[in-house]
mmCIF file of C-alpha atoms and ligand atoms in Angstrom:
data_model
loop_
_atom_site.group_PDB
_atom_site.id
_atom_site.type_symbol
_atom_site.label_atom_id
_atom_site.label_comp_id
_atom_site.label_asym_id
_atom_site.label_seq_id
_atom_site.Cartn_x
_atom_site.Cartn_y
_atom_site.Cartn_z
ATOM 1 C CA UNK A 154 320.044 22.345 44.945
ATOM 2 C CA UNK A 155 321.684 25.740 44.981
ATOM 3 C CA UNK A 156 319.999 27.423 42.007
ATOM 4 C CA UNK A 157 322.579 30.103 41.167
ATOM 5 C CA UNK A 158 325.602 27.832 41.175
ATOM 6 C CA UNK A 159 326.771 29.190 37.871
ATOM 7 C CA UNK A 160 327.431 32.577 39.484
ATOM 8 C CA UNK A 161 329.688 31.052 42.080
ATOM 9 C CA UNK A 162 333.438 31.403 41.533
ATOM 10 C CA UNK A 163 335.304 28.598 43.226
ATOM 11 C CA UNK A 164 338.885 29.279 44.256
ATOM 12 C CA UNK A 165 341.007 26.351 45.420
ATOM 13 C CA UNK A 166 344.120 27.053 47.449
ATOM 14 C CA UNK A 167 346.316 25.661 50.221
ATOM 15 C CA UNK A 168 343.872 26.662 52.903
ATOM 16 C CA UNK A 169 342.236 24.430 55.444
ATOM 17 C CA UNK A 170 338.912 26.174 55.844
ATOM 18 C CA UNK A 171 336.051 27.210 53.604
ATOM 19 C CA UNK A 172 334.911 30.797 53.163
ATOM 20 C CA UNK A 173 332.098 32.399 51.212
ATOM 21 C CA UNK A 174 331.970 35.967 50.074
ATOM 22 C CA UNK A 175 329.064 37.820 48.438
ATOM 23 C CA UNK A 176 330.363 40.867 46.509
ATOM 24 C CA UNK A 177 328.539 44.089 45.582
ATOM 25 C CA UNK A 178 328.409 43.008 41.920
ATOM 26 C CA UNK A 179 326.269 40.049 43.177
ATOM 27 C CA UNK A 180 328.900 37.441 42.501
ATOM 28 C CA UNK A 181 329.666 34.738 45.024
ATOM 29 C CA UNK A 182 333.168 33.531 45.727
ATOM 30 C CA UNK A 183 333.784 30.256 47.495
ATOM 31 C CA UNK A 184 337.284 29.659 48.775
ATOM 32 C CA UNK A 185 338.073 26.022 49.490
ATOM 33 C CA UNK A 186 340.995 23.707 50.250
ATOM 34 C CA UNK A 187 342.691 22.325 47.162
ATOM 35 C CA UNK A 188 341.645 18.731 47.673
ATOM 36 C CA UNK A 189 337.932 19.248 48.142
ATOM 37 C CA UNK A 190 335.639 17.250 45.823
ATOM 38 C CA UNK A 191 332.912 18.632 43.578
ATOM 39 C CA UNK A 192 330.378 16.749 45.682
ATOM 40 C CA UNK A 193 331.598 18.443 48.848
ATOM 41 C CA UNK A 194 331.409 21.832 47.144
ATOM 42 C CA UNK A 195 327.776 21.101 46.162
ATOM 43 C CA UNK A 196 327.075 20.133 49.727
ATOM 44 C CA UNK A 197 328.549 23.354 51.130
ATOM 45 C CA UNK A 198 326.587 25.441 48.624
ATOM 46 C CA UNK A 199 323.358 23.631 49.517
ATOM 47 C CA UNK A 200 323.917 24.110 53.222
ATOM 48 C CA UNK A 201 324.774 27.813 52.798
ATOM 49 C CA UNK A 202 322.005 28.484 50.268
ATOM 50 C CA UNK A 203 319.799 30.578 52.526
ATOM 51 C CA UNK A 204 322.788 32.473 53.894
ATOM 52 C CA UNK A 205 323.936 33.272 50.365
ATOM 53 C CA UNK A 206 320.456 34.312 49.220
ATOM 54 C CA UNK A 207 320.049 36.530 52.293
ATOM 55 C CA UNK A 208 323.320 38.297 51.561
ATOM 56 C CA UNK A 209 322.539 38.614 47.834
ATOM 57 C CA UNK A 210 319.287 40.297 48.753
ATOM 58 C CA UNK A 211 320.977 42.639 51.258
ATOM 59 C CA UNK A 212 323.552 43.559 48.632
ATOM 60 C CA UNK A 213 320.818 44.270 46.096
ATOM 61 C CA UNK A 214 319.006 46.561 48.510
ATOM 62 C CA UNK A 215 322.260 48.368 49.296
ATOM 63 C CA UNK A 216 323.017 48.744 45.588
ATOM 64 C CA UNK A 217 319.702 50.381 44.858
ATOM 65 C CA UNK A 218 320.084 52.688 47.852
ATOM 66 C CA UNK A 219 323.463 53.751 46.517
ATOM 67 C CA UNK A 220 321.970 54.188 43.047
ATOM 68 C CA UNK A 221 319.204 56.386 44.553
ATOM 69 C CA UNK A 222 321.770 58.598 46.220
ATOM 70 C CA UNK A 223 323.531 59.168 42.904
ATOM 71 C CA UNK A 224 320.365 60.498 41.301
ATOM 72 C CA UNK A 225 319.061 63.950 42.227
ATOM 73 C CA UNK A 226 315.847 64.270 44.189
ATOM 74 C CA UNK A 227 312.849 65.316 42.120
ATOM 75 C CA UNK A 228 311.535 68.807 42.694
ATOM 76 C CA UNK A 229 307.797 69.586 42.891
ATOM 77 C CA UNK A 230 308.166 71.003 39.396
ATOM 78 C CA UNK A 231 309.708 67.743 38.077
ATOM 79 C CA UNK A 232 306.857 65.735 39.595
ATOM 80 C CA UNK A 233 304.278 68.069 38.065
ATOM 81 C CA UNK A 234 305.886 67.596 34.673
ATOM 82 C CA UNK A 235 305.979 63.803 35.085
ATOM 83 C CA UNK A 236 302.297 63.853 36.011
ATOM 84 C CA UNK A 237 301.474 65.831 32.874
ATOM 85 C CA UNK A 238 303.495 63.410 30.737
ATOM 86 C CA UNK A 239 301.780 60.468 32.375
ATOM 87 C CA UNK A 240 298.361 61.932 31.757
ATOM 88 C CA UNK A 241 299.209 62.359 28.080
ATOM 89 C CA UNK A 242 300.705 58.872 27.737
ATOM 90 C CA UNK A 243 299.185 56.287 30.106
ATOM 91 C CA UNK A 244 295.497 56.573 29.210
ATOM 92 C CA UNK A 245 296.413 55.723 25.590
ATOM 93 C CA UNK A 246 298.222 52.628 26.756
ATOM 94 C CA UNK A 247 295.180 51.637 28.852
ATOM 95 C CA UNK A 248 292.961 52.117 25.801
ATOM 96 C CA UNK A 249 295.348 50.021 23.723
ATOM 97 C CA UNK A 250 295.464 47.057 26.099
ATOM 98 C CA UNK A 251 291.923 46.969 27.489
ATOM 99 C CA UNK A 252 290.465 45.194 24.404
ATOM 100 C CA UNK A 253 293.136 42.460 24.812
ATOM 101 C CA UNK A 254 292.309 41.507 28.391
ATOM 102 C CA UNK A 255 289.852 38.715 29.072
ATOM 103 C CA UNK A 256 287.878 36.937 26.377
ATOM 104 C CA UNK A 257 286.329 40.096 24.864
ATOM 105 C CA UNK A 258 288.249 42.949 26.418
ATOM 106 C CA UNK A 259 287.311 44.730 29.663
ATOM 107 C CA UNK A 260 285.825 48.084 30.671
ATOM 108 C CA UNK A 261 287.408 50.481 33.101
ATOM 109 C CA UNK A 262 286.479 53.673 34.941
ATOM 110 C CA UNK A 263 288.394 56.831 35.705
ATOM 111 C CA UNK A 264 292.164 57.022 35.241
ATOM 112 C CA UNK A 265 294.023 58.997 37.907
ATOM 113 C CA UNK A 266 297.674 59.874 37.999
ATOM 114 C CA UNK A 267 299.245 60.215 41.456
ATOM 115 C CA UNK A 268 302.623 60.682 42.958
ATOM 116 C CA UNK A 269 303.052 58.119 45.683
ATOM 117 C CA UNK A 270 305.800 56.250 47.374
ATOM 118 C CA UNK A 271 303.862 53.069 47.953
ATOM 119 C CA UNK A 272 302.651 51.718 44.646
ATOM 120 C CA UNK A 273 303.009 51.847 40.855
ATOM 121 C CA UNK A 274 299.346 51.387 40.148
ATOM 122 C CA UNK A 275 296.080 50.164 41.529
ATOM 123 C CA UNK A 276 292.651 49.146 40.408
ATOM 124 C CA UNK A 277 289.490 49.661 42.453
ATOM 125 C CA UNK A 278 286.487 47.348 42.622
ATOM 126 C CA UNK A 279 284.649 49.802 40.361
ATOM 127 C CA UNK A 280 287.450 49.659 37.799
ATOM 128 C CA UNK A 281 288.961 53.087 38.482
ATOM 129 C CA UNK A 282 292.646 52.937 37.659
ATOM 130 C CA UNK A 283 295.388 54.811 39.403
ATOM 131 C CA UNK A 284 298.970 55.138 38.135
ATOM 132 C CA UNK A 285 302.115 56.576 39.680
ATOM 133 C CA UNK A 286 303.550 59.490 37.717
ATOM 134 C CA UNK A 287 307.065 58.119 38.447
ATOM 135 C CA UNK A 288 306.307 55.414 35.882
ATOM 136 C CA UNK A 289 307.394 57.995 33.335
ATOM 137 C CA UNK A 290 310.948 57.421 34.604
ATOM 138 C CA UNK A 291 310.785 53.729 33.673
ATOM 139 C CA UNK A 292 311.147 52.062 30.223
ATOM 140 C CA UNK A 293 308.015 51.810 27.976
ATOM 141 C CA UNK A 294 307.614 48.056 28.502
ATOM 142 C CA UNK A 295 307.618 48.601 32.269
ATOM 143 C CA UNK A 296 304.766 51.123 31.873
ATOM 144 C CA UNK A 297 302.921 48.652 29.646
ATOM 145 C CA UNK A 298 303.410 45.925 32.230
ATOM 146 C CA UNK A 299 301.902 48.040 35.024
ATOM 147 C CA UNK A 300 298.997 49.028 32.764
ATOM 148 C CA UNK A 301 298.300 45.400 31.849
ATOM 149 C CA UNK A 302 298.771 44.306 35.503
ATOM 150 C CA UNK A 303 296.080 46.725 36.692
ATOM 151 C CA UNK A 304 293.749 45.898 33.763
ATOM 152 C CA UNK A 305 294.026 42.192 34.597
ATOM 153 C CA UNK A 306 292.744 43.040 38.097
ATOM 154 C CA UNK A 307 289.454 43.805 36.346
ATOM 155 C CA UNK A 308 289.158 40.014 35.965
ATOM 156 C CA UNK A 309 291.093 38.725 39.009
ATOM 157 C CA UNK A 310 291.303 41.002 42.081
ATOM 158 C CA UNK A 311 294.210 38.939 43.403
ATOM 159 C CA UNK A 312 297.635 37.744 42.389
ATOM 160 C CA UNK A 313 296.588 34.148 41.763
ATOM 161 C CA UNK A 314 298.051 31.909 39.093
ATOM 162 C CA UNK A 315 295.013 32.705 36.948
ATOM 163 C CA UNK A 316 295.798 36.417 37.273
ATOM 164 C CA UNK A 317 299.430 35.944 36.168
ATOM 165 C CA UNK A 318 298.323 33.698 33.309
ATOM 166 C CA UNK A 319 296.093 36.552 32.065
ATOM 167 C CA UNK A 320 299.020 39.034 32.313
ATOM 168 C CA UNK A 321 301.202 36.600 30.370
ATOM 169 C CA UNK A 322 298.550 36.102 27.702
ATOM 170 C CA UNK A 323 298.634 39.847 26.983
ATOM 171 C CA UNK A 324 302.333 40.410 27.599
ATOM 172 C CA UNK A 325 304.275 37.179 27.102
ATOM 173 C CA UNK A 326 307.479 38.978 28.216
ATOM 174 C CA UNK A 327 306.069 40.564 31.326
ATOM 175 C CA UNK A 328 308.550 38.894 33.699
ATOM 176 C CA UNK A 329 311.418 41.021 32.391
ATOM 177 C CA UNK A 330 309.534 44.220 33.124
ATOM 178 C CA UNK A 331 308.409 42.913 36.532
ATOM 179 C CA UNK A 332 312.048 42.153 37.415
ATOM 180 C CA UNK A 333 313.155 45.559 36.169
ATOM 181 C CA UNK A 334 310.699 47.194 38.502
ATOM 182 C CA UNK A 335 311.751 44.969 41.407
ATOM 183 C CA UNK A 336 315.422 45.805 40.802
ATOM 184 C CA UNK A 337 315.090 49.528 40.040
ATOM 185 C CA UNK A 338 311.753 50.592 41.505
ATOM 186 C CA UNK A 339 312.937 51.549 44.954
ATOM 187 C CA UNK A 340 315.720 53.771 43.635
ATOM 188 C CA UNK A 341 313.231 55.688 41.528
ATOM 189 C CA UNK A 342 310.713 56.028 44.368
ATOM 190 C CA UNK A 343 313.640 57.132 46.562
ATOM 191 C CA UNK A 344 313.982 60.251 44.473
ATOM 192 C CA UNK A 345 310.625 61.551 45.604
HETATM 193 ZN ZN1 ZN B 219 298.391 43.712 41.531
#
């Protein structure tokens, strides 16, 4: 079944062929002959599902590239300031969440703030935590999500179902923050 059918606008007209358009605002328009049935429309959407998804993804990437171009590049000075802010803020969030992870809380090692294009955070085998200073350009619940994500790696060094269950236990709403990062992350990293 085409999962995003609600976002599809169906326009019937005196045409003989079917056309699909994916617009930059991520809406899908399906133009069909006037006499086509609902069942046939469902069938078309099912057949074109992967095509639509591919184009929605491409549009999303293009949108975030455009967004990145609108925002000024960060200077070395900006990055230094963000790193200082992160150092004053993130360790407190780690301290706040560490007791909530696992059955009795977890320990952690050194906290390092970096500026990097590749990742938002990481956790080493020894429990040293590393966070991207660009997190300071994201909303507070996104920072909390990345903190909790890395802390949960103290229990599960993978992205298994058990890992995500642990994240959800600490942050029931984590999916919103994860999606925010997926949608906006590359445009922030693009400023570096
Ligand atoms: Zn991870």
